[in-house]
Every structure is written in C-alpha cells, then in structure tokens.
Coordinates of C-alpha atoms and ligand atoms in Angstrom, one line a residue:
M1 CA 66.8 -10.4 -30.1
G2 CA 66.2 -7.0 -31.2
R3 CA 64.7 -6.0 -34.5
G4 CA 65.0 -2.8 -36.5
K5 CA 66.0 0.2 -34.6
Y6 CA 65.3 -0.8 -31.0
Y7 CA 66.2 -3.9 -29.0
Q8 CA 63.2 -3.8 -26.8
P9 CA 60.8 -1.2 -28.4
E10 CA 58.0 -1.9 -25.9
I11 CA 60.4 -0.9 -23.0
E12 CA 62.6 1.7 -24.6
R13 CA 59.7 3.7 -26.1
M14 CA 57.3 3.3 -23.3
S15 CA 55.4 6.5 -22.3
R16 CA 56.9 8.4 -19.3
K17 CA 53.7 7.7 -17.5
G18 CA 54.0 4.0 -18.1
L19 CA 57.6 4.0 -17.1
R20 CA 56.7 5.9 -13.8
E21 CA 53.9 3.2 -13.0
L22 CA 56.4 0.4 -13.7
Q23 CA 59.0 2.0 -11.4
N24 CA 56.6 2.6 -8.6
E25 CA 55.4 -1.1 -8.7
R26 CA 58.9 -2.3 -8.7
L27 CA 60.0 0.1 -6.0
R28 CA 57.3 -1.1 -3.7
W29 CA 58.5 -4.8 -4.2
Q30 CA 62.2 -3.8 -3.7
I31 CA 61.6 -1.8 -0.4
R32 CA 59.2 -4.6 1.0
R33 CA 61.8 -7.2 0.5
C34 CA 64.6 -5.1 1.9
L35 CA 62.5 -4.2 5.0
T36 CA 61.6 -7.8 5.4
K37 CA 64.8 -9.6 5.0
S38 CA 67.8 -7.4 5.4
E39 CA 68.8 -6.2 8.9
F40 CA 71.0 -3.5 7.4
Y41 CA 68.0 -1.8 5.8
Q42 CA 65.7 -2.5 8.7
E43 CA 68.1 -0.6 11.0
K44 CA 68.5 2.3 8.6
F45 CA 64.8 2.9 8.1
K46 CA 64.0 2.3 11.6
K47 CA 66.3 5.1 12.6
A48 CA 64.7 7.3 10.1
G49 CA 61.3 6.3 11.5
L50 CA 60.1 5.0 8.2
K51 CA 57.9 2.1 7.3
A52 CA 57.5 0.1 4.0
S53 CA 54.0 1.2 3.6
Q54 CA 55.1 4.8 3.3
F55 CA 56.7 4.0 -0.1
K56 CA 54.0 4.2 -2.8
T57 CA 55.8 6.0 -5.5
V58 CA 59.3 7.0 -6.5
D59 CA 58.6 10.5 -5.3
D60 CA 58.4 8.9 -1.7
L61 CA 62.1 7.9 -1.9
V62 CA 63.2 11.5 -1.0
H63 CA 62.4 10.5 2.6
A64 CA 64.6 7.4 2.5
P65 CA 68.2 7.7 3.8
F66 CA 71.2 7.4 1.4
V67 CA 73.7 4.5 1.3
T68 CA 77.4 5.4 1.0
K69 CA 80.3 3.4 -0.1
Q70 CA 81.9 3.9 3.3
E71 CA 78.8 2.6 5.0
L72 CA 79.0 -0.6 2.8
R73 CA 82.7 -1.0 3.6
E74 CA 82.0 -0.8 7.4
E75 CA 78.9 -3.1 7.1
Q76 CA 81.1 -5.7 5.4
V77 CA 83.8 -5.5 8.1
K78 CA 81.3 -5.8 10.8
H79 CA 79.3 -8.5 9.2
A80 CA 81.9 -10.1 7.1
P81 CA 82.1 -11.1 4.4
F82 CA 79.3 -9.6 2.4
G83 CA 77.3 -7.5 5.0
R84 CA 73.6 -7.9 5.8
Y85 CA 72.4 -6.2 2.6
T86 CA 73.2 -9.2 0.7
L87 CA 69.7 -10.8 0.2
A88 CA 69.5 -13.7 -2.3
P89 CA 70.3 -17.1 -0.9
P90 CA 73.8 -18.4 -1.7
K91 CA 72.5 -21.1 -4.0
D92 CA 71.4 -18.3 -6.3
W93 CA 74.8 -16.4 -6.3
R94 CA 76.9 -16.5 -9.5
E95 CA 79.4 -13.8 -9.4
L96 CA 81.5 -11.6 -7.2
H97 CA 82.5 -8.2 -8.4
P98 CA 84.6 -6.3 -5.8
S99 CA 84.7 -2.6 -6.7
T100 CA 88.0 -1.0 -7.7
G101 CA 89.1 2.3 -6.4
T102 CA 92.2 4.1 -5.3
T103 CA 91.1 4.3 -1.7
G104 CA 90.1 1.9 1.0
I105 CA 89.2 -1.8 1.0
P106 CA 86.9 -3.0 -2.0
V107 CA 83.1 -3.2 -1.6
N108 CA 81.8 -6.7 -2.6
T109 CA 79.0 -6.9 -5.0
I110 CA 77.1 -10.1 -5.8
W111 CA 75.2 -10.9 -8.8
A112 CA 72.7 -13.7 -8.6
E113 CA 71.3 -15.7 -11.4
K114 CA 68.5 -13.3 -12.2
D115 CA 70.9 -10.3 -11.8
V116 CA 73.4 -11.7 -14.5
K117 CA 70.3 -12.1 -16.8
N118 CA 69.1 -8.6 -16.3
I119 CA 72.6 -7.1 -16.6
T120 CA 73.1 -9.0 -19.9
E121 CA 69.8 -7.8 -21.2
V122 CA 70.5 -4.1 -20.3
T123 CA 74.0 -4.2 -21.8
A124 CA 72.8 -5.9 -24.9
R125 CA 70.0 -3.1 -25.1
T126 CA 72.8 -0.3 -24.7
M127 CA 75.0 -2.0 -27.4
W128 CA 72.2 -2.2 -29.9
S129 CA 71.3 1.5 -29.2
F130 CA 74.9 2.6 -30.4
G131 CA 74.6 0.4 -33.5
V132 CA 76.1 -3.1 -32.6
R133 CA 74.4 -5.9 -34.7
P134 CA 74.7 -9.5 -35.2
G135 CA 77.8 -10.5 -36.8
D136 CA 80.0 -7.6 -35.5
I137 CA 83.5 -8.5 -34.3
I138 CA 83.7 -7.1 -30.8
Q139 CA 87.2 -6.3 -29.3
N140 CA 86.4 -6.1 -25.8
G141 CA 89.2 -3.8 -24.2
F142 CA 87.4 -3.6 -21.0
S143 CA 89.1 -5.4 -18.2
Y144 CA 87.8 -8.8 -17.5
G145 CA 89.5 -9.0 -14.0
L146 CA 88.6 -6.5 -11.1
W147 CA 86.3 -4.4 -13.2
V148 CA 82.8 -5.4 -14.0
A149 CA 82.4 -4.0 -17.6
G150 CA 84.4 -6.9 -19.2
M151 CA 81.8 -9.6 -18.2
S152 CA 78.6 -7.7 -18.9
T153 CA 79.8 -6.6 -22.5
H154 CA 81.1 -10.2 -23.0
Y155 CA 77.8 -11.7 -22.1
A156 CA 75.8 -9.1 -24.2
A157 CA 78.0 -9.6 -27.3
R158 CA 77.1 -13.3 -27.0
Q159 CA 73.5 -12.3 -26.6
L160 CA 73.6 -10.3 -29.8
N161 CA 75.3 -13.1 -31.8
C162 CA 78.4 -11.2 -32.2
F163 CA 82.0 -12.7 -32.3
V164 CA 84.0 -11.4 -29.3
L165 CA 87.5 -11.1 -28.7
P166 CA 88.0 -11.1 -25.0
I167 CA 91.5 -9.2 -25.0
G168 CA 91.0 -7.1 -21.9
A169 CA 92.7 -3.9 -21.1
S170 CA 96.2 -4.6 -22.0
M171 CA 98.6 -5.1 -24.8
T172 CA 98.3 -2.2 -27.1
G173 CA 100.3 -3.9 -29.8
R174 CA 98.2 -7.0 -29.9
Q175 CA 95.1 -4.6 -29.8
I176 CA 96.4 -3.2 -33.2
D177 CA 97.1 -6.8 -34.5
Y178 CA 93.5 -7.7 -33.9
L179 CA 92.1 -4.6 -35.3
L180 CA 94.0 -5.6 -38.6
N181 CA 93.2 -9.3 -38.4
P182 CA 90.6 -10.6 -38.2
G183 CA 89.4 -6.8 -38.4
S184 CA 87.3 -6.0 -35.4
T185 CA 84.4 -3.8 -36.1
V186 CA 83.6 -2.6 -32.7
L187 CA 86.0 -1.5 -29.9
L188 CA 85.1 -1.3 -26.2
C189 CA 87.6 0.4 -23.7
T190 CA 88.3 3.4 -21.8
P191 CA 88.7 6.8 -23.7
S192 CA 92.2 7.2 -22.7
F193 CA 93.1 3.6 -24.0
A194 CA 91.3 4.5 -27.3
L195 CA 93.5 7.5 -27.7
H196 CA 96.7 5.5 -26.8
I197 CA 95.6 2.9 -29.4
A198 CA 95.1 5.7 -31.9
E199 CA 98.5 7.3 -31.2
N200 CA 100.2 3.9 -31.7
L201 CA 98.5 3.3 -35.1
M202 CA 100.0 6.5 -36.2
E203 CA 103.5 5.7 -34.9
R204 CA 103.1 2.3 -36.9
G205 CA 102.1 4.3 -39.9
I206 CA 98.8 2.4 -40.1
S207 CA 95.9 4.6 -41.5
S208 CA 92.4 4.1 -39.9
K209 CA 91.3 3.4 -43.5
Q210 CA 93.0 0.1 -43.2
L211 CA 90.8 -0.8 -40.4
K212 CA 87.3 -2.6 -40.5
L213 CA 86.3 -0.6 -37.2
R214 CA 83.0 1.2 -37.4
L215 CA 82.3 2.2 -33.8
G216 CA 83.3 2.1 -30.4
S217 CA 81.9 2.8 -26.9
F218 CA 84.2 4.2 -24.2
G219 CA 83.7 4.1 -20.3
G220 CA 85.4 3.8 -17.0
E221 CA 86.2 7.5 -17.0
G222 CA 84.5 10.6 -18.3
G223 CA 85.7 12.5 -21.5
T224 CA 84.0 10.7 -24.3
E225 CA 81.4 13.4 -24.5
T226 CA 83.9 16.3 -24.4
A227 CA 83.8 17.5 -28.0
A228 CA 87.6 17.7 -28.4
T229 CA 88.2 14.1 -27.1
R230 CA 85.4 12.6 -29.0
E231 CA 86.8 14.1 -32.3
K232 CA 90.2 13.0 -31.5
I233 CA 88.9 9.4 -30.9
E234 CA 86.7 9.5 -34.0
K235 CA 89.3 10.8 -36.4
G236 CA 92.2 8.7 -35.0
L237 CA 90.3 5.4 -35.3
G238 CA 88.0 6.4 -38.2
I239 CA 85.0 5.4 -36.1
D240 CA 81.7 6.8 -34.4
A241 CA 82.4 7.2 -30.5
Y242 CA 79.8 6.8 -27.9
D243 CA 79.9 7.4 -24.0
Y244 CA 79.4 4.4 -21.7
Y245 CA 78.7 4.4 -17.8
G246 CA 78.5 2.1 -15.0
L247 CA 79.8 1.6 -11.5
A248 CA 80.5 -1.7 -9.5
E249 CA 77.9 -1.1 -6.7
I250 CA 74.9 -0.4 -9.2
G251 CA 75.9 -2.3 -12.4
P252 CA 78.3 -2.2 -15.4
T253 CA 77.4 -0.7 -18.7
F254 CA 73.8 0.0 -17.9
A255 CA 73.8 3.7 -19.5
S256 CA 75.1 4.6 -22.9
E257 CA 74.6 7.1 -25.6
C258 CA 72.4 6.2 -28.7
T259 CA 73.4 6.9 -32.1
A260 CA 72.1 10.5 -31.7
K261 CA 75.1 11.1 -29.3
A262 CA 72.8 13.2 -27.1
G263 CA 73.9 12.1 -23.5
L264 CA 73.8 8.8 -21.5
H265 CA 70.4 7.1 -21.7
W266 CA 69.6 5.5 -18.3
A267 CA 67.7 2.2 -18.0
E268 CA 64.8 3.5 -16.1
D269 CA 62.8 0.2 -15.9
H270 CA 65.8 -1.2 -13.7
H271 CA 66.8 1.9 -11.8
V272 CA 65.5 5.2 -10.3
I273 CA 68.0 7.9 -11.1
E274 CA 68.0 11.1 -8.8
V275 CA 70.2 14.1 -8.9
I276 CA 70.8 15.5 -5.5
N277 CA 72.1 18.8 -4.3
P278 CA 75.2 17.9 -2.3
E279 CA 74.6 20.8 0.1
T280 CA 70.9 20.9 0.6
L281 CA 70.5 17.1 0.1
E282 CA 67.5 17.7 -1.8
R283 CA 66.4 16.7 -5.4
C284 CA 67.7 19.1 -8.0
A285 CA 65.5 20.4 -10.8
E286 CA 65.9 18.9 -14.2
G287 CA 69.1 20.1 -16.0
E288 CA 70.7 21.1 -12.7
M289 CA 74.0 19.6 -11.7
G290 CA 74.3 17.5 -8.6
V291 CA 75.3 14.0 -7.3
L292 CA 73.7 11.0 -8.9
V293 CA 71.9 8.8 -6.5
I294 CA 70.6 5.5 -7.7
T295 CA 68.1 2.9 -6.5
H296 CA 68.0 -0.6 -7.8
L297 CA 64.4 -1.8 -8.9
T298 CA 65.2 -5.3 -9.8
R299 CA 68.5 -6.3 -8.3
E300 CA 68.2 -9.5 -6.2
A301 CA 71.4 -10.1 -4.5
T302 CA 73.0 -6.8 -3.3
P303 CA 70.2 -4.3 -3.7
M304 CA 71.0 -0.5 -3.3
I305 CA 68.4 1.9 -2.2
R306 CA 69.5 5.5 -2.7
Y307 CA 73.1 4.8 -3.3
W308 CA 75.3 7.9 -3.3
T309 CA 77.4 7.4 -6.3
N310 CA 79.7 10.3 -5.8
D311 CA 79.5 11.1 -9.5
Y312 CA 78.2 14.4 -10.7
G313 CA 75.8 14.8 -13.6
R314 CA 72.5 16.2 -14.6
L315 CA 69.2 14.6 -15.7
D316 CA 67.0 15.3 -18.8
S317 CA 63.7 13.6 -19.4
A318 CA 62.9 15.4 -22.6
P319 CA 62.2 13.1 -25.6
C320 CA 65.5 12.0 -27.3
S321 CA 65.5 12.3 -31.3
C322 CA 66.1 8.6 -31.3
G323 CA 62.5 7.9 -30.1
R324 CA 63.6 6.5 -26.6
T325 CA 61.8 7.8 -23.7
H326 CA 64.2 7.0 -21.0
A327 CA 65.9 10.0 -19.3
R328 CA 69.5 11.0 -20.3
S329 CA 72.4 12.7 -18.8
V330 CA 73.5 15.2 -21.4
G331 CA 77.2 15.9 -21.3
G332 CA 77.9 12.7 -19.6
I333 CA 79.3 12.1 -16.1
L334 CA 81.3 15.3 -15.1
G335 CA 83.5 13.4 -12.7
R336 CA 83.7 11.7 -9.2
A337 CA 83.5 14.0 -6.2
D338 CA 86.8 12.4 -5.1
D339 CA 88.5 13.6 -8.4
M340 CA 87.4 17.3 -7.6
V341 CA 90.3 19.6 -7.3
I342 CA 89.9 22.6 -4.9
Y343 CA 92.3 25.3 -5.7
R344 CA 92.3 28.8 -4.2
G345 CA 88.6 28.5 -3.6
A346 CA 87.7 27.3 -6.9
K347 CA 86.4 23.7 -7.6
F348 CA 87.2 22.1 -10.8
Y349 CA 87.4 18.5 -12.5
P350 CA 90.0 17.0 -14.6
V351 CA 87.5 16.8 -17.6
Q352 CA 87.6 20.6 -17.7
V353 CA 91.3 20.6 -18.2
E354 CA 91.0 17.7 -20.7
K355 CA 88.6 20.0 -22.7
V356 CA 91.0 22.8 -22.9
V357 CA 94.2 20.8 -23.4
R358 CA 92.7 18.8 -26.2
S359 CA 91.6 21.9 -28.1
F360 CA 95.2 22.8 -28.8
K361 CA 96.5 21.1 -31.8
E362 CA 100.1 21.6 -30.6
L363 CA 99.6 19.5 -27.4
G364 CA 99.5 15.7 -27.1
D365 CA 96.4 14.1 -25.4
E366 CA 97.9 13.3 -22.1
F367 CA 98.2 15.8 -19.1
V368 CA 98.5 15.5 -15.4
I369 CA 97.3 18.1 -12.8
E370 CA 100.1 18.2 -10.1
L371 CA 99.4 19.6 -6.7
T372 CA 102.3 20.8 -4.6
R373 CA 103.0 23.0 -1.6
D374 CA 105.3 25.9 -1.8
E375 CA 107.3 25.6 1.5
K376 CA 108.1 29.2 1.7
T377 CA 104.6 30.7 1.5
Y378 CA 102.8 27.5 2.8
T379 CA 100.3 27.8 -0.1
D380 CA 99.2 25.0 -2.6
V381 CA 100.5 25.0 -6.1
C382 CA 98.3 23.6 -8.9
T383 CA 100.3 22.9 -12.2
V384 CA 98.9 21.5 -15.3
V385 CA 101.6 19.3 -17.2
C386 CA 101.1 18.6 -20.9
E387 CA 103.2 17.4 -23.8
C388 CA 104.2 19.5 -26.9
L389 CA 103.7 17.5 -30.0
D390 CA 106.6 19.1 -32.0
F391 CA 109.4 21.6 -31.4
Q392 CA 107.5 24.7 -30.5
E393 CA 109.4 27.9 -31.5
D394 CA 107.8 29.9 -28.7
R395 CA 107.0 27.8 -25.8
Q396 CA 106.1 30.6 -23.5
A397 CA 103.6 32.1 -25.9
L398 CA 102.0 28.6 -26.1
E399 CA 102.0 28.5 -22.1
R400 CA 100.3 31.8 -22.2
R401 CA 97.7 31.0 -24.2
L402 CA 97.1 27.7 -22.5
Q403 CA 97.0 29.3 -19.2
K404 CA 94.4 32.0 -20.4
N405 CA 92.2 29.4 -21.8
L406 CA 92.5 27.3 -18.6
K407 CA 91.6 30.4 -16.5
E408 CA 88.5 30.9 -18.4
E409 CA 87.4 27.4 -17.9
L410 CA 88.5 26.8 -14.4
M411 CA 87.9 30.2 -12.9
V412 CA 91.4 30.0 -11.4
T413 CA 94.9 30.2 -13.0
P414 CA 97.0 27.2 -12.7
E415 CA 100.7 27.1 -13.5
I416 CA 101.7 25.5 -16.7
R417 CA 104.7 23.0 -17.6
L418 CA 105.3 21.9 -21.0
E419 CA 107.2 18.7 -21.5
N420 CA 108.3 16.8 -24.6
F421 CA 106.1 14.4 -26.4
G422 CA 106.0 11.0 -24.7
T423 CA 107.3 12.1 -21.2
L424 CA 103.8 11.3 -19.4
E425 CA 102.9 7.9 -18.5
R426 CA 100.4 6.1 -20.9
T427 CA 97.6 3.9 -19.5
T428 CA 95.6 1.0 -20.6
F429 CA 93.1 1.4 -18.0
K430 CA 91.8 4.6 -16.1
A431 CA 94.1 7.5 -16.4
K432 CA 95.4 9.0 -13.3
R433 CA 95.0 12.7 -14.0
I434 CA 95.6 14.1 -10.3
M435 CA 99.1 13.8 -8.7
D436 CA 98.8 15.1 -5.1
K437 CA 102.4 15.6 -3.8
R438 CA 101.3 17.8 -1.0
K439 CA 102.5 16.3 2.4
Ligands
ZN1 ZN1 68.5 8.5 -27.7

C-alpha cells in the first residue's frame, strides 16, 4: 500500500542509472528464457544471426528484430491456438485477453498468475499517481469484456482499498445515476465517453457541482492531452482529467499522467520503451516523434520483444516536477499508424482535427473525417463533418474560419460540412472518427 505522495517510492524515484541497471538485468533474463523456450523467438533471432549472449544492455536491443501484430496473427494460425511465443506452462495461465481492433482476427494475449500480479501493481501505481486514494468510489467505465482495461483497473481499485462500481462502457443514464448516488469520486472511461456523459448531464440540467466526482483518467483513444478536450472534460464534469494508455499485447493501463499533467509516465521497471523512425527503422533522438516499440521485461506468459505498437509518440527522460524519474511521452499518443489520413500528400491524425474542432465554441464535440471519391475527377475528397451547437446566423463564415484553422494545423485544406447538433452518432467506447467511403 502506498504512503504519502508515491505508491512505490523506491521504484518511482529510482535514479536513471539504477533504473537502467535494473532494465539490463531483467532484459538478459527475458531474452535468455525466450531463446531457450520459444521456437518463435529462436527462429526470429537465428534468422537475424543473433545469440542471447549478445544482449547485455538495453542498447543492444537495437539489433533485435521487431515483432508485429500481423506476425502474431500468422503465428497463431500456424500454431493454434496461442502461438509458440506463449511461454508459461498452462497451469499458470489465469486470463485470456484477445486484442480488439477493427481489422483482422484478434490476437490472443495470456496473463499468467505473476503477470496478473504485476499488472495490478503497475495499475495501482498509476492510479495512485493521479490521486486515487483508499476510500474513493471508482466508477469503472472501461469495458470489462473484450478490452483489457476493465480488469486491470478493477483489480487495482481493490488493491487500493477503494469501492468499485464495475459498470463498464455502457448505459449513459445509469452512469449519471451512479455519479449522483452513491456519488462516485473517480471516473475511468474513454475521453469520448466522458464528453458524452458531460453532454447528458447538461441535458438533464444537472450541474457538476451536484457531483462528488474529483478526478478521472481517460484512455483507449488519444485526446485527453489535447488542451481543448481536457478543458471540456474538466469543466463539464468539474474534475481534474488525466491521460491513460495501454494496449492489449503489452498490457492495460501501464502508462498514465501524474498530477503534474505533464505527459504519460512509463513503467520502465517492467518495459523498455523505444521510439523508432518508421522510415530508417533507427531509434529516434529524445523528443523526436516516431513509432513506440515496447519490450516486456517481466511478462511471463506472452512476452514481447520489440513489439511494434503502430502508435506514434515521443520520449522525454528529463525529471518530472512530481519527482518521478520514469520517462514520459509528453503530449500523449498522437494516434495509431492505421488511423493516419493521407490526403493530397499531407499526413494527419484525427487528434489534430479534434484539437481545432474543439477550440470552436460554436461547435459540438463530435466530428467525423469523411473520405470519398469524386467520380468525375477520380480524386479523393476529405470532408470534416461537425455539428453546430445553436442556430448560426452565418454558417458560411463559420465554415470558412474552421477551414482556415484546419488548413494551418493539417497543412492541407479539407472540405467542411456543418450539421445540426445531435446528428452524429455518440459512442460509449472508442469513437470512430474516420469514415472511408472510397470504393
Ligand atoms: Zn510526473
């Protein structure tokens, strides 16, 4: 149980040098066991001409091949049902977590007994870092079904002696009822669901002052660290809002913001975080944007060595004002490589559109990026669809201003379509921002 400001001060405030030594030692253990027990890794490393003895420090990781999600899928098909990278003996298996995703068959991830313990520990640490304390009433709006974050935060809430409401990602009306009575103090869900709850509170004429809610942490999609979104969530619910991150193959809720709101802190005692330039496949310098590649240092059942997450971010190991030494991704995760829109040579992410749309007080929070094809000219057309909050006297002027601001952010000019408030679909889970209607 944590005391004072830190949950595990000896780990959270460890010197960078001490942390690096711990990582090196754990990496040697992980590589040795993978190359002894897993034919999957044996084949990969043999093909690259690499031996376990060549990996002494995390810097040596740059020689190791990446693991991609597609590769894991193929491995599971060939060596059904769990692939040859599943190492722990079946008697130690405790939970199966298939990864969600809009494309392809799910990838199965297994948590062994020890993994569940570590995941609970790390999640409790993140929750403590953004201010959860014993006695809090935690409204857990993360999905308990297919998504991993419901279970990890549930276990961690128990670990922290909190009272947890396992409501999951549904039922906006019931969510509001529980916010009123018993009066949840902590809300966990996706940022789009948080905005949806805030919108519904307003519609029901309930002021955030009537709630006991103190704070919330929001993950599953980017956006919480976008200034306009954070402000809307904080004002709408009367709370402090923090960013949360995880992914099925690596783990749920293992990175979060601390109360300094200065980017996602990584748990470097359990993971090696690398940022890789997707073109050169070399490590980026600190602060440079690239693809996050993550290695498990302690995972037993389905260990990943250099897992290519497809998520873009940057890394900063400068000390945080909170006193924790673990590196951060400032600005959060920009987006999945799959979510990138390529339009007339420009590349952009939905979070960039979100940043602009939510800076307009005349517009609602929802938006969709629609991709269509102009049959006459055979060119792609990208339209940003938003909602006007009230009757706008001069919609055209508003459209022009929005288009101008979007052009500055995206480096390309999308078309604009303004709809009436309430037209676009609301979601309780991850919002679908890109509608690709091209044939
Ligand atoms: Zn911090």
